Amino acid sequence: MKRIAVLTSGGDASGMNAAVRAVTRSALAQGWEVFGVRNGYAGLLADAFEPLAARDVGGIIQRGGTILGSARCPQFAEPAGRAQALAHLAAHGIDALVVVGGNGSQSGSASLAREGFPVVGVPSTIDNDLYGNDVSIGADTAINVTLEAIDRLRTTASSHHRAFLVETMGRNCGYIALMAGIGGGAEVIAIPESEVEAPEVAERLRAAYRRGKSHALVVVAEGAKHGVQALLKLYGEQRASIGFDLRLTRLGHVVRGGVPSAVDRVLATRLGAAAVDSLAGNRHGVLVGMQRGEITATSLSEITGRMRPADTALVELARVLAM
Ligand code: F6P
């Protein structure tokens, strides 16, 4: 191994920069050369490579987003797109690629690995939906941003005796909503892995009102059956029967921005270094991860098409505690 490339792909996640820094400096410490690829797989197709030295990744560990840029690149899913990417990797003499990204991005890594190119994935997505890894880079920051919003909404909800329906990101995975809902003491948490039907949400709010609560919070994952707007529309005229006056907040991309938490910086640093260790040991075609506190490597073919299962017992715990 003499020369590697690193890219960040898919939705950006706080901590990606710490991962790029760790990959770059760990590889330099091995005596390898490092190239950064601009804008994810799109940069592989566009031949957007640039050398990375230790100073190029200085002062970035605390920055959200990704200095390399990111993109969604449907062309990479096509064999012709991948052939072009492989040709550019070969032209630059790149021996291996580190892909920092989420589910879609690691499917791309799996395709490259199947086609014989040495690649190691680093799990980074606020959605935390990757199989073979407990918590992805960026999820902790996104949970904390959601939690801060919930805490703020609670104060105004309480002053006005209102219930807030808060929707947070996560694509098909309810992890952010579940964790922020637990941490924020939500009355109801609705996630795709454990749906709560609209009449049941209304009934739980009614019951909370009858119990004399000054406010209530419903945390809804964007992938749940009904988003917050749909819920309000469904309630229509009957909304008054709930007792609380209802308001909604959709957090959207706000949860993806901002300064990475300490947890994300440390996780990204460890996983970035683990990706280089893996390549140094000639282990590729894997996603490095952290499972039960240990660094692990799971075959990319094993994680493709699978989603990390939700801990639905926590949904029930939140329901019991919302008394
Ligand atoms: O995968 C990260 C994510 O933020 C999801 O939670 C969300 O569904 C999606 O990306 C939004 O994608 P985009 O930034 O392309 O609008």
mmCIF file of N, CA and C in Angstrom, residues 48-151:
data_model
loop_
_atom_site.group_PDB
_atom_site.id
_atom_site.type_symbol
_atom_site.label_atom_id
_atom_site.label_comp_id
_atom_site.label_asym_id
_atom_site.label_seq_id
_atom_site.Cartn_x
_atom_site.Cartn_y
_atom_site.Cartn_z
ATOM 1 N N ALA A 48 -11.743 14.551 -9.568
ATOM 2 C CA ALA A 48 -11.429 15.666 -8.663
ATOM 3 C C ALA A 48 -10.631 15.165 -7.463
ATOM 4 N N PHE A 49 -9.352 14.873 -7.688
ATOM 5 C CA PHE A 49 -8.452 14.383 -6.636
ATOM 6 C C PHE A 49 -7.499 15.500 -6.243
ATOM 7 N N GLU A 50 -7.154 15.562 -4.967
ATOM 8 C CA GLU A 50 -6.096 16.496 -4.570
ATOM 9 C C GLU A 50 -5.292 15.902 -3.421
ATOM 10 N N PRO A 51 -3.978 16.121 -3.438
ATOM 11 C CA PRO A 51 -3.156 15.533 -2.361
ATOM 12 C C PRO A 51 -3.508 16.150 -1.016
ATOM 13 N N LEU A 52 -3.478 15.352 0.031
ATOM 14 C CA LEU A 52 -3.731 15.855 1.387
ATOM 15 C C LEU A 52 -2.476 15.661 2.228
ATOM 16 N N ALA A 53 -2.015 16.747 2.831
ATOM 17 C CA ALA A 53 -0.881 16.679 3.760
ATOM 18 C C ALA A 53 -1.420 16.911 5.167
ATOM 19 N N ALA A 54 -0.565 16.704 6.153
ATOM 20 C CA ALA A 54 -1.014 16.832 7.550
ATOM 21 C C ALA A 54 -1.638 18.205 7.813
ATOM 22 N N ARG A 55 -1.028 19.262 7.251
ATOM 23 C CA ARG A 55 -1.537 20.624 7.508
ATOM 24 C C ARG A 55 -2.893 20.866 6.823
ATOM 25 N N ASP A 56 -3.153 20.148 5.734
ATOM 26 C CA ASP A 56 -4.425 20.346 5.012
ATOM 27 C C ASP A 56 -5.613 19.907 5.856
ATOM 28 N N VAL A 57 -5.374 19.036 6.823
ATOM 29 C CA VAL A 57 -6.488 18.562 7.653
ATOM 30 C C VAL A 57 -6.361 19.124 9.076
ATOM 31 N N GLY A 58 -5.596 20.209 9.202
ATOM 32 C CA GLY A 58 -5.463 20.878 10.503
ATOM 33 C C GLY A 58 -6.634 21.823 10.723
ATOM 34 N N GLY A 59 -7.045 21.981 11.972
ATOM 35 C CA GLY A 59 -8.108 22.938 12.309
ATOM 36 C C GLY A 59 -9.479 22.549 11.800
ATOM 37 N N ILE A 60 -9.699 21.263 11.529
ATOM 38 C CA ILE A 60 -11.016 20.869 10.985
ATOM 39 C C ILE A 60 -11.787 19.952 11.932
ATOM 40 N N ILE A 61 -11.133 19.474 12.991
ATOM 41 C CA ILE A 61 -11.779 18.457 13.844
ATOM 42 C C ILE A 61 -13.069 19.011 14.472
ATOM 43 N N GLN A 62 -13.110 20.315 14.677
ATOM 44 C CA GLN A 62 -14.273 20.923 15.345
ATOM 45 C C GLN A 62 -15.302 21.457 14.358
ATOM 46 N N ARG A 63 -15.048 21.267 13.051
ATOM 47 C CA ARG A 63 -15.971 21.843 12.063
ATOM 48 C C ARG A 63 -17.015 20.831 11.611
ATOM 49 N N GLY A 64 -18.275 21.274 11.553
ATOM 50 C CA GLY A 64 -19.346 20.417 11.036
ATOM 51 C C GLY A 64 -19.206 20.261 9.527
ATOM 52 N N GLY A 65 -20.078 19.475 8.907
ATOM 53 C CA GLY A 65 -20.034 19.281 7.451
ATOM 54 C C GLY A 65 -18.794 18.523 7.039
ATOM 55 N N THR A 66 -18.352 18.742 5.807
ATOM 56 C CA THR A 66 -17.151 18.061 5.315
ATOM 57 C C THR A 66 -16.344 18.996 4.420
ATOM 58 N N ILE A 67 -15.062 19.126 4.717
ATOM 59 C CA ILE A 67 -14.213 20.021 3.898
ATOM 60 C C ILE A 67 -14.055 19.465 2.485
ATOM 61 N N LEU A 68 -14.273 18.149 2.316
ATOM 62 C CA LEU A 68 -14.102 17.554 0.984
ATOM 63 C C LEU A 68 -15.338 17.768 0.112
ATOM 64 N N GLY A 69 -16.450 18.151 0.745
ATOM 65 C CA GLY A 69 -17.712 18.247 -0.007
ATOM 66 C C GLY A 69 -18.331 16.865 -0.123
ATOM 67 N N SER A 70 -19.640 16.860 -0.336
ATOM 68 C CA SER A 70 -20.343 15.581 -0.467
ATOM 69 C C SER A 70 -21.398 15.712 -1.556
ATOM 70 N N ALA A 71 -21.894 14.592 -2.008
ATOM 71 C CA ALA A 71 -22.923 14.631 -3.055
ATOM 72 C C ALA A 71 -23.635 13.295 -3.086
ATOM 73 N N ARG A 72 -24.815 13.304 -3.664
ATOM 74 C CA ARG A 72 -25.468 12.030 -3.999
ATOM 75 C C ARG A 72 -25.185 11.827 -5.487
ATOM 76 N N CYS A 73 -24.789 10.622 -5.867
ATOM 77 C CA CYS A 73 -24.300 10.415 -7.240
ATOM 78 C C CYS A 73 -24.936 9.169 -7.852
ATOM 79 N N PRO A 74 -26.133 9.312 -8.438
ATOM 80 C CA PRO A 74 -26.817 8.138 -9.011
ATOM 81 C C PRO A 74 -26.004 7.439 -10.101
ATOM 82 N N GLN A 75 -25.139 8.210 -10.823
ATOM 83 C CA GLN A 75 -24.355 7.575 -11.911
ATOM 84 C C GLN A 75 -23.432 6.481 -11.385
ATOM 85 N N PHE A 76 -23.030 6.603 -10.099
ATOM 86 C CA PHE A 76 -22.101 5.624 -9.546
ATOM 87 C C PHE A 76 -22.768 4.263 -9.372
ATOM 88 N N ALA A 77 -24.114 4.262 -9.319
ATOM 89 C CA ALA A 77 -24.826 2.982 -9.194
ATOM 90 C C ALA A 77 -24.801 2.224 -10.527
ATOM 91 N N GLU A 78 -24.457 2.906 -11.622
ATOM 92 C CA GLU A 78 -24.405 2.272 -12.950
ATOM 93 C C GLU A 78 -22.993 1.745 -13.213
ATOM 94 N N PRO A 79 -22.886 0.559 -13.856
ATOM 95 C CA PRO A 79 -21.555 0.009 -14.152
ATOM 96 C C PRO A 79 -20.662 0.983 -14.931
ATOM 97 N N ALA A 80 -21.268 1.751 -15.840
ATOM 98 C CA ALA A 80 -20.446 2.678 -16.649
ATOM 99 C C ALA A 80 -19.835 3.755 -15.754
ATOM 100 N N GLY A 81 -20.609 4.237 -14.787
ATOM 101 C CA GLY A 81 -20.109 5.262 -13.862
ATOM 102 C C GLY A 81 -18.960 4.698 -13.042
ATOM 103 N N ARG A 82 -19.125 3.471 -12.566
ATOM 104 C CA ARG A 82 -18.064 2.870 -11.731
ATOM 105 C C ARG A 82 -16.800 2.612 -12.554
ATOM 106 N N ALA A 83 -16.991 2.234 -13.832
ATOM 107 C CA ALA A 83 -15.821 1.978 -14.684
ATOM 108 C C ALA A 83 -15.007 3.270 -14.832
ATOM 109 N N GLN A 84 -15.717 4.382 -14.993
ATOM 110 C CA GLN A 84 -15.027 5.670 -15.125
ATOM 111 C C GLN A 84 -14.272 6.005 -13.823
ATOM 112 N N ALA A 85 -14.940 5.743 -12.687
ATOM 113 C CA ALA A 85 -14.314 6.005 -11.383
ATOM 114 C C ALA A 85 -13.058 5.146 -11.232
ATOM 115 N N LEU A 86 -13.158 3.880 -11.582
ATOM 116 C CA LEU A 86 -12.008 2.974 -11.448
ATOM 117 C C LEU A 86 -10.860 3.421 -12.342
ATOM 118 N N ALA A 87 -11.197 3.920 -13.524
ATOM 119 C CA ALA A 87 -10.148 4.388 -14.446
ATOM 120 C C ALA A 87 -9.416 5.581 -13.812
ATOM 121 N N HIS A 88 -10.175 6.492 -13.174
ATOM 122 C CA HIS A 88 -9.519 7.653 -12.553
ATOM 123 C C HIS A 88 -8.668 7.234 -11.351
ATOM 124 N N LEU A 89 -9.162 6.263 -10.576
ATOM 125 C CA LEU A 89 -8.375 5.768 -9.431
ATOM 126 C C LEU A 89 -7.059 5.164 -9.932
ATOM 127 N N ALA A 90 -7.157 4.401 -11.023
ATOM 128 C CA ALA A 90 -5.947 3.764 -11.583
ATOM 129 C C ALA A 90 -4.989 4.825 -12.117
ATOM 130 N N ALA A 91 -5.539 5.849 -12.779
ATOM 131 C CA ALA A 91 -4.690 6.892 -13.372
ATOM 132 C C ALA A 91 -3.881 7.616 -12.286
ATOM 133 N N HIS A 92 -4.443 7.730 -11.094
ATOM 134 C CA HIS A 92 -3.722 8.395 -9.996
ATOM 135 C C HIS A 92 -2.889 7.412 -9.166
ATOM 136 N N GLY A 93 -2.892 6.165 -9.570
ATOM 137 C CA GLY A 93 -2.094 5.160 -8.847
ATOM 138 C C GLY A 93 -2.603 4.897 -7.439
ATOM 139 N N ILE A 94 -3.913 5.035 -7.248
ATOM 140 C CA ILE A 94 -4.489 4.840 -5.904
ATOM 141 C C ILE A 94 -4.641 3.335 -5.631
ATOM 142 N N ASP A 95 -4.115 2.909 -4.486
ATOM 143 C CA ASP A 95 -4.167 1.477 -4.137
ATOM 144 C C ASP A 95 -5.436 1.106 -3.393
ATOM 145 N N ALA A 96 -6.020 2.065 -2.664
ATOM 146 C CA ALA A 96 -7.216 1.743 -1.877
ATOM 147 C C ALA A 96 -7.987 3.025 -1.596
ATOM 148 N N LEU A 97 -9.280 2.855 -1.303
ATOM 149 C CA LEU A 97 -10.166 4.003 -1.082
ATOM 150 C C LEU A 97 -10.866 3.848 0.262
ATOM 151 N N VAL A 98 -10.950 4.954 1.004
ATOM 152 C CA VAL A 98 -11.750 4.965 2.241
ATOM 153 C C VAL A 98 -12.997 5.809 1.980
ATOM 154 N N VAL A 99 -14.167 5.214 2.201
ATOM 155 C CA VAL A 99 -15.436 5.900 1.954
ATOM 156 C C VAL A 99 -16.105 6.213 3.300
ATOM 157 N N VAL A 100 -16.225 7.494 3.596
ATOM 158 C CA VAL A 100 -16.877 7.935 4.829
ATOM 159 C C VAL A 100 -18.314 8.300 4.447
ATOM 160 N N GLY A 101 -19.276 7.487 4.882
ATOM 161 C CA GLY A 101 -20.653 7.777 4.472
ATOM 162 C C GLY A 101 -21.644 6.780 5.029
ATOM 163 N N GLY A 102 -22.894 6.947 4.633
ATOM 164 C CA GLY A 102 -23.991 6.141 5.165
ATOM 165 C C GLY A 102 -24.371 4.958 4.287
ATOM 166 N N ASN A 103 -25.622 4.582 4.390
ATOM 167 C CA ASN A 103 -26.092 3.359 3.764
ATOM 168 C C ASN A 103 -25.899 3.311 2.246
ATOM 169 N N GLY A 104 -26.387 4.349 1.568
ATOM 170 C CA GLY A 104 -26.255 4.390 0.103
ATOM 171 C C GLY A 104 -24.793 4.401 -0.291
ATOM 172 N N SER A 105 -23.999 5.172 0.428
ATOM 173 C CA SER A 105 -22.573 5.301 0.100
ATOM 174 C C SER A 105 -21.855 3.973 0.276
ATOM 175 N N GLN A 106 -22.223 3.223 1.316
ATOM 176 C CA GLN A 106 -21.547 1.936 1.558
ATOM 177 C C GLN A 106 -22.041 0.859 0.586
ATOM 178 N N SER A 107 -23.229 1.058 -0.004
ATOM 179 C CA SER A 107 -23.626 0.150 -1.104
ATOM 180 C C SER A 107 -22.689 0.388 -2.266
ATOM 181 N N GLY A 108 -22.319 1.660 -2.479
ATOM 182 C CA GLY A 108 -21.338 1.983 -3.521
ATOM 183 C C GLY A 108 -20.000 1.337 -3.217
ATOM 184 N N SER A 109 -19.576 1.375 -1.942
ATOM 185 C CA SER A 109 -18.309 0.731 -1.556
ATOM 186 C C SER A 109 -18.374 -0.769 -1.846
ATOM 187 N N ALA A 110 -19.530 -1.362 -1.529
ATOM 188 C CA ALA A 110 -19.689 -2.811 -1.740
ATOM 189 C C ALA A 110 -19.554 -3.138 -3.226
ATOM 190 N N SER A 111 -20.112 -2.273 -4.086
ATOM 191 C CA SER A 111 -20.000 -2.530 -5.536
ATOM 192 C C SER A 111 -18.543 -2.446 -5.975
ATOM 193 N N LEU A 112 -17.813 -1.441 -5.463
ATOM 194 C CA LEU A 112 -16.390 -1.321 -5.833
ATOM 195 C C LEU A 112 -15.605 -2.544 -5.362
ATOM 196 N N ALA A 113 -15.924 -2.986 -4.128
ATOM 197 C CA ALA A 113 -15.222 -4.152 -3.565
ATOM 198 C C ALA A 113 -15.506 -5.390 -4.420
ATOM 199 N N ARG A 114 -16.790 -5.529 -4.837
ATOM 200 C CA ARG A 114 -17.156 -6.687 -5.688
ATOM 201 C C ARG A 114 -16.377 -6.660 -6.990
ATOM 202 N N GLU A 115 -16.109 -5.437 -7.464
ATOM 203 C CA GLU A 115 -15.384 -5.316 -8.734
ATOM 204 C C GLU A 115 -13.870 -5.404 -8.536
ATOM 205 N N GLY A 116 -13.454 -5.701 -7.293
ATOM 206 C CA GLY A 116 -12.040 -6.016 -7.042
ATOM 207 C C GLY A 116 -11.206 -4.865 -6.534
ATOM 208 N N PHE A 117 -11.821 -3.684 -6.280
ATOM 209 C CA PHE A 117 -11.001 -2.573 -5.790
ATOM 210 C C PHE A 117 -10.980 -2.574 -4.265
ATOM 211 N N PRO A 118 -9.790 -2.414 -3.651
ATOM 212 C CA PRO A 118 -9.718 -2.407 -2.180
ATOM 213 C C PRO A 118 -10.386 -1.156 -1.588
ATOM 214 N N VAL A 119 -11.407 -1.369 -0.795
ATOM 215 C CA VAL A 119 -12.129 -0.247 -0.213
ATOM 216 C C VAL A 119 -12.495 -0.575 1.231
ATOM 217 N N VAL A 120 -12.458 0.453 2.083
ATOM 218 C CA VAL A 120 -12.918 0.297 3.470
ATOM 219 C C VAL A 120 -13.946 1.396 3.744
ATOM 220 N N GLY A 121 -15.065 1.014 4.322
ATOM 221 C CA GLY A 121 -16.108 1.980 4.651
ATOM 222 C C GLY A 121 -15.988 2.444 6.091
ATOM 223 N N VAL A 122 -16.303 3.723 6.302
ATOM 224 C CA VAL A 122 -16.384 4.296 7.657
ATOM 225 C C VAL A 122 -17.821 4.795 7.825
ATOM 226 N N PRO A 123 -18.550 4.264 8.826
ATOM 227 C CA PRO A 123 -19.975 4.597 8.943
ATOM 228 C C PRO A 123 -20.220 6.029 9.411
ATOM 229 N N SER A 124 -20.852 6.820 8.569
ATOM 230 C CA SER A 124 -21.118 8.210 8.927
ATOM 231 C C SER A 124 -22.459 8.621 8.345
ATOM 232 N N THR A 125 -23.454 8.702 9.187
ATOM 233 C CA THR A 125 -24.780 9.167 8.766
ATOM 234 C C THR A 125 -25.596 9.517 9.999
ATOM 235 N N ILE A 126 -26.274 10.648 9.943
ATOM 236 C CA ILE A 126 -27.108 11.002 11.099
ATOM 237 C C ILE A 126 -28.203 9.971 11.301
ATOM 238 N N ASP A 127 -28.575 9.249 10.221
ATOM 239 C CA ASP A 127 -29.712 8.310 10.313
ATOM 240 C C ASP A 127 -29.395 7.116 11.219
ATOM 241 N N ASN A 128 -28.129 6.784 11.341
ATOM 242 C CA ASN A 128 -27.672 5.612 12.101
ATOM 243 C C ASN A 128 -28.404 4.338 11.687
ATOM 244 N N ASP A 129 -28.457 4.125 10.395
ATOM 245 C CA ASP A 129 -29.187 2.967 9.878
ATOM 246 C C ASP A 129 -28.259 1.867 9.366
ATOM 247 N N LEU A 130 -26.939 2.057 9.531
ATOM 248 C CA LEU A 130 -26.016 1.051 8.975
ATOM 249 C C LEU A 130 -25.953 -0.200 9.840
ATOM 250 N N TYR A 131 -26.092 -1.317 9.213
ATOM 251 C CA TYR A 131 -25.952 -2.610 9.874
ATOM 252 C C TYR A 131 -24.454 -2.842 10.163
ATOM 253 N N GLY A 132 -24.145 -3.538 11.244
ATOM 254 C CA GLY A 132 -22.737 -3.867 11.527
ATOM 255 C C GLY A 132 -22.022 -2.773 12.284
ATOM 256 N N ASN A 133 -22.763 -1.875 12.904
ATOM 257 C CA ASN A 133 -22.156 -0.770 13.651
ATOM 258 C C ASN A 133 -23.210 -0.229 14.611
ATOM 259 N N ASP A 134 -22.798 0.049 15.851
ATOM 260 C CA ASP A 134 -23.796 0.509 16.827
ATOM 261 C C ASP A 134 -24.262 1.939 16.561
ATOM 262 N N VAL A 135 -23.305 2.862 16.470
ATOM 263 C CA VAL A 135 -23.684 4.269 16.274
ATOM 264 C C VAL A 135 -22.771 4.899 15.221
ATOM 265 N N SER A 136 -23.379 5.488 14.213
ATOM 266 C CA SER A 136 -22.601 6.101 13.128
ATOM 267 C C SER A 136 -22.160 7.516 13.501
ATOM 268 N N ILE A 137 -21.094 7.961 12.852
ATOM 269 C CA ILE A 137 -20.599 9.328 13.046
ATOM 270 C C ILE A 137 -21.703 10.314 12.635
ATOM 271 N N GLY A 138 -21.982 11.276 13.474
ATOM 272 C CA GLY A 138 -22.980 12.311 13.146
ATOM 273 C C GLY A 138 -24.295 12.117 13.877
ATOM 274 N N ALA A 139 -24.577 10.876 14.300
ATOM 275 C CA ALA A 139 -25.874 10.616 14.936
ATOM 276 C C ALA A 139 -25.964 11.335 16.288
ATOM 277 N N ASP A 140 -24.875 11.295 17.047
ATOM 278 C CA ASP A 140 -24.928 11.909 18.386
ATOM 279 C C ASP A 140 -25.185 13.417 18.289
ATOM 280 N N THR A 141 -24.497 14.076 17.364
ATOM 281 C CA THR A 141 -24.716 15.522 17.214
ATOM 282 C C THR A 141 -26.161 15.787 16.801
ATOM 283 N N ALA A 142 -26.670 14.993 15.855
ATOM 284 C CA ALA A 142 -28.050 15.201 15.375
ATOM 285 C C ALA A 142 -29.066 14.988 16.497
ATOM 286 N N ILE A 143 -28.788 14.024 17.355
ATOM 287 C CA ILE A 143 -29.690 13.785 18.501
ATOM 288 C C ILE A 143 -29.660 15.004 19.426
ATOM 289 N N ASN A 144 -28.455 15.510 19.669
ATOM 290 C CA ASN A 144 -28.342 16.651 20.582
ATOM 291 C C ASN A 144 -28.994 17.913 20.025
ATOM 292 N N VAL A 145 -28.900 18.102 18.710
ATOM 293 C CA VAL A 145 -29.569 19.264 18.097
ATOM 294 C C VAL A 145 -31.090 19.099 18.244
ATOM 295 N N THR A 146 -31.574 17.889 17.980
ATOM 296 C CA THR A 146 -33.016 17.628 18.110
ATOM 297 C C THR A 146 -33.461 17.831 19.557
ATOM 298 N N LEU A 147 -32.627 17.346 20.457
ATOM 299 C CA LEU A 147 -32.951 17.443 21.881
ATOM 300 C C LEU A 147 -33.009 18.903 22.337
ATOM 301 N N GLU A 148 -32.080 19.693 21.845
ATOM 302 C CA GLU A 148 -32.091 21.108 22.223
ATOM 303 C C GLU A 148 -33.384 21.758 21.737
ATOM 304 N N ALA A 149 -33.791 21.410 20.521
ATOM 305 C CA ALA A 149 -35.046 21.968 19.978
ATOM 306 C C ALA A 149 -36.228 21.533 20.842
ATOM 307 N N ILE A 150 -36.238 20.261 21.230
ATOM 308 C CA ILE A 150 -37.336 19.747 22.059
ATOM 309 C C ILE A 150 -37.385 20.491 23.394
ATOM 310 N N ASP A 151 -36.209 20.670 24.007
ATOM 311 C CA ASP A 151 -36.156 21.379 25.300
ATOM 312 C C ASP A 151 -36.702 22.801 25.161
#
